[in-house]
Amino acid sequence: MNTQENERISTKLLDTLVIIEKLKLKRKKLLKEASVLGIIAIIIIGVGAYGSIAEWTAFPIFQGAIAAGGILLAIAFRPLQRCKKEIDIHEKKALELHELLKNNNLDYKADIRVSYDEKGEYVVKKSIKLFSI
């Protein structure tokens, strides 16, 4: 392959690595939100269990609390599962691009920093360096 093709592959690889870092940052944010909902779900299940043991009413509180808590847990952790799948897809793509570079006796060193600014927008600092193996 020629230099132009290697540059195209390295650009695609760098963009893919930036997407992976953005998704990891998004996943951290989702994890915080999911943990809050998870704690609320566990509290609901606990209150339902206590209400069932204390026999507050003849209505099956425990079963309803388990159902409500389970639904809340599903709502909380579903976005995390989707984000993980997206990360896996992009990591596979990055691995394929890395293999293309290795076939040309090249390797890379990437420096990627992704963060949020005050407005909640992504701030990306990226660089990639190709070198021969």
C-alpha positions in Angstrom: 0.0 0.0 0.0 1.1 3.5 -0.5 1.5 6.4 1.9 -1.9 7.9 1.0 -3.7 4.7 1.8 -1.9 4.4 5.1 -2.9 7.9 6.0 -6.5 7.2 5.2 -6.4 4.0 7.4 -4.7 5.9 10.2 -7.3 8.7 10.0 -10.2 6.2 10.2 -8.5 4.4 13.1 -8.0 7.7 15.0 -11.7 8.6 14.4 -12.8 5.2 15.6 -10.6 5.5 18.7 -12.1 8.9 19.4 -15.6 7.4 19.1 -14.7 4.7 21.6 -13.4 7.2 24.1 -16.6 9.3 23.7 -18.7 6.2 24.3 -16.6 5.3 27.4 -17.2 8.8 28.8 -20.9 8.5 28.0 -21.0 5.1 29.7 -19.6 6.7 32.9 -22.4 9.2 32.9 -25.0 6.5 32.3 -23.5 4.4 35.1 -24.0 7.2 37.6 -27.7 7.6 36.5 -28.2 3.8 36.5 -26.8 3.5 40.0 -29.3 6.0 41.3 -32.2 4.2 39.7 -30.8 0.9 40.9 -30.7 2.1 44.5 -34.3 3.3 44.2 -35.4 0.0 42.8 -33.7 -1.9 45.6 -35.4 0.4 48.2 -38.8 -0.3 46.5 -38.2 -4.0 46.7 -37.1 -3.7 50.4 -40.1 -1.7 51.3 -42.3 -4.2 49.6 -40.6 -7.1 51.4 -41.0 -5.4 54.7 -44.7 -4.5 54.0 -45.3 -8.1 53.1 -43.7 -9.4 56.3 -45.4 -6.8 58.5 -48.7 -7.7 56.7 -49.7 -4.0 56.2 -52.5 -5.2 53.9 -53.9 -8.3 52.3 -52.8 -7.0 48.9 -49.7 -8.8 47.6 -47.3 -5.9 48.2 -44.1 -7.9 47.8 -44.9 -9.3 44.4 -45.9 -5.8 43.2 -42.7 -4.3 44.6 -40.6 -7.0 42.9 -42.3 -6.3 39.6 -41.8 -2.5 40.0 -38.2 -2.8 41.1 -37.4 -5.2 38.3 -38.9 -2.8 35.7 -37.0 0.0 37.2 -33.7 -2.0 37.1 -34.4 -2.9 33.4 -35.0 0.8 32.6 -31.8 1.7 34.5 -29.4 -0.7 32.9 -30.7 -1.1 29.3 -28.8 2.1 28.1 -25.6 0.7 29.6 -26.0 -2.5 27.6 -26.6 -0.6 24.4 -23.5 1.5 25.0 -21.4 -1.6 25.7 -22.6 -3.1 22.4 -21.6 0.1 20.5 -18.2 0.1 22.2 -17.7 -3.5 21.2 -18.6 -2.8 17.6 -16.2 0.1 17.4 -13.4 -1.8 19.1 -13.8 -4.6 16.5 -13.5 -2.0 13.8 -10.4 -0.5 15.4 -8.9 -4.0 15.6 -9.5 -4.6 11.9 -7.9 -1.3 11.0 -4.9 -2.1 13.2 -4.6 -5.4 11.4 -4.5 -3.6 8.0 -1.7 -1.4 9.3 0.2 -4.5 10.7 -0.1 -6.2 7.3 1.9 -3.2 5.9 4.5 -3.5 8.7 3.2 -0.5 10.5 2.1 0.2 14.0 0.7 3.2 15.7 0.7 5.2 18.9 -2.4 7.2 19.5 -2.9 9.9 22.1 -6.6 10.7 22.7 -8.1 12.8 25.4 -11.9 13.4 25.5 -13.6 15.5 28.1 -16.6 17.7 28.6 -16.5 21.5 28.6 -18.8 23.8 30.6 -21.6 23.5 28.0 -21.5 19.7 28.0 -19.9 19.5 24.6 -17.0 17.1 23.9 -13.5 18.5 23.9 -11.2 16.2 21.9 -7.5 16.3 21.7 -6.1 13.6 19.4 -3.0 12.6 17.6 -1.6 9.5 15.9 1.9 8.5 14.9 2.7 5.7 12.5 6.0 3.9 12.7 7.5 0.8 11.0 7.8 -2.5 12.8 
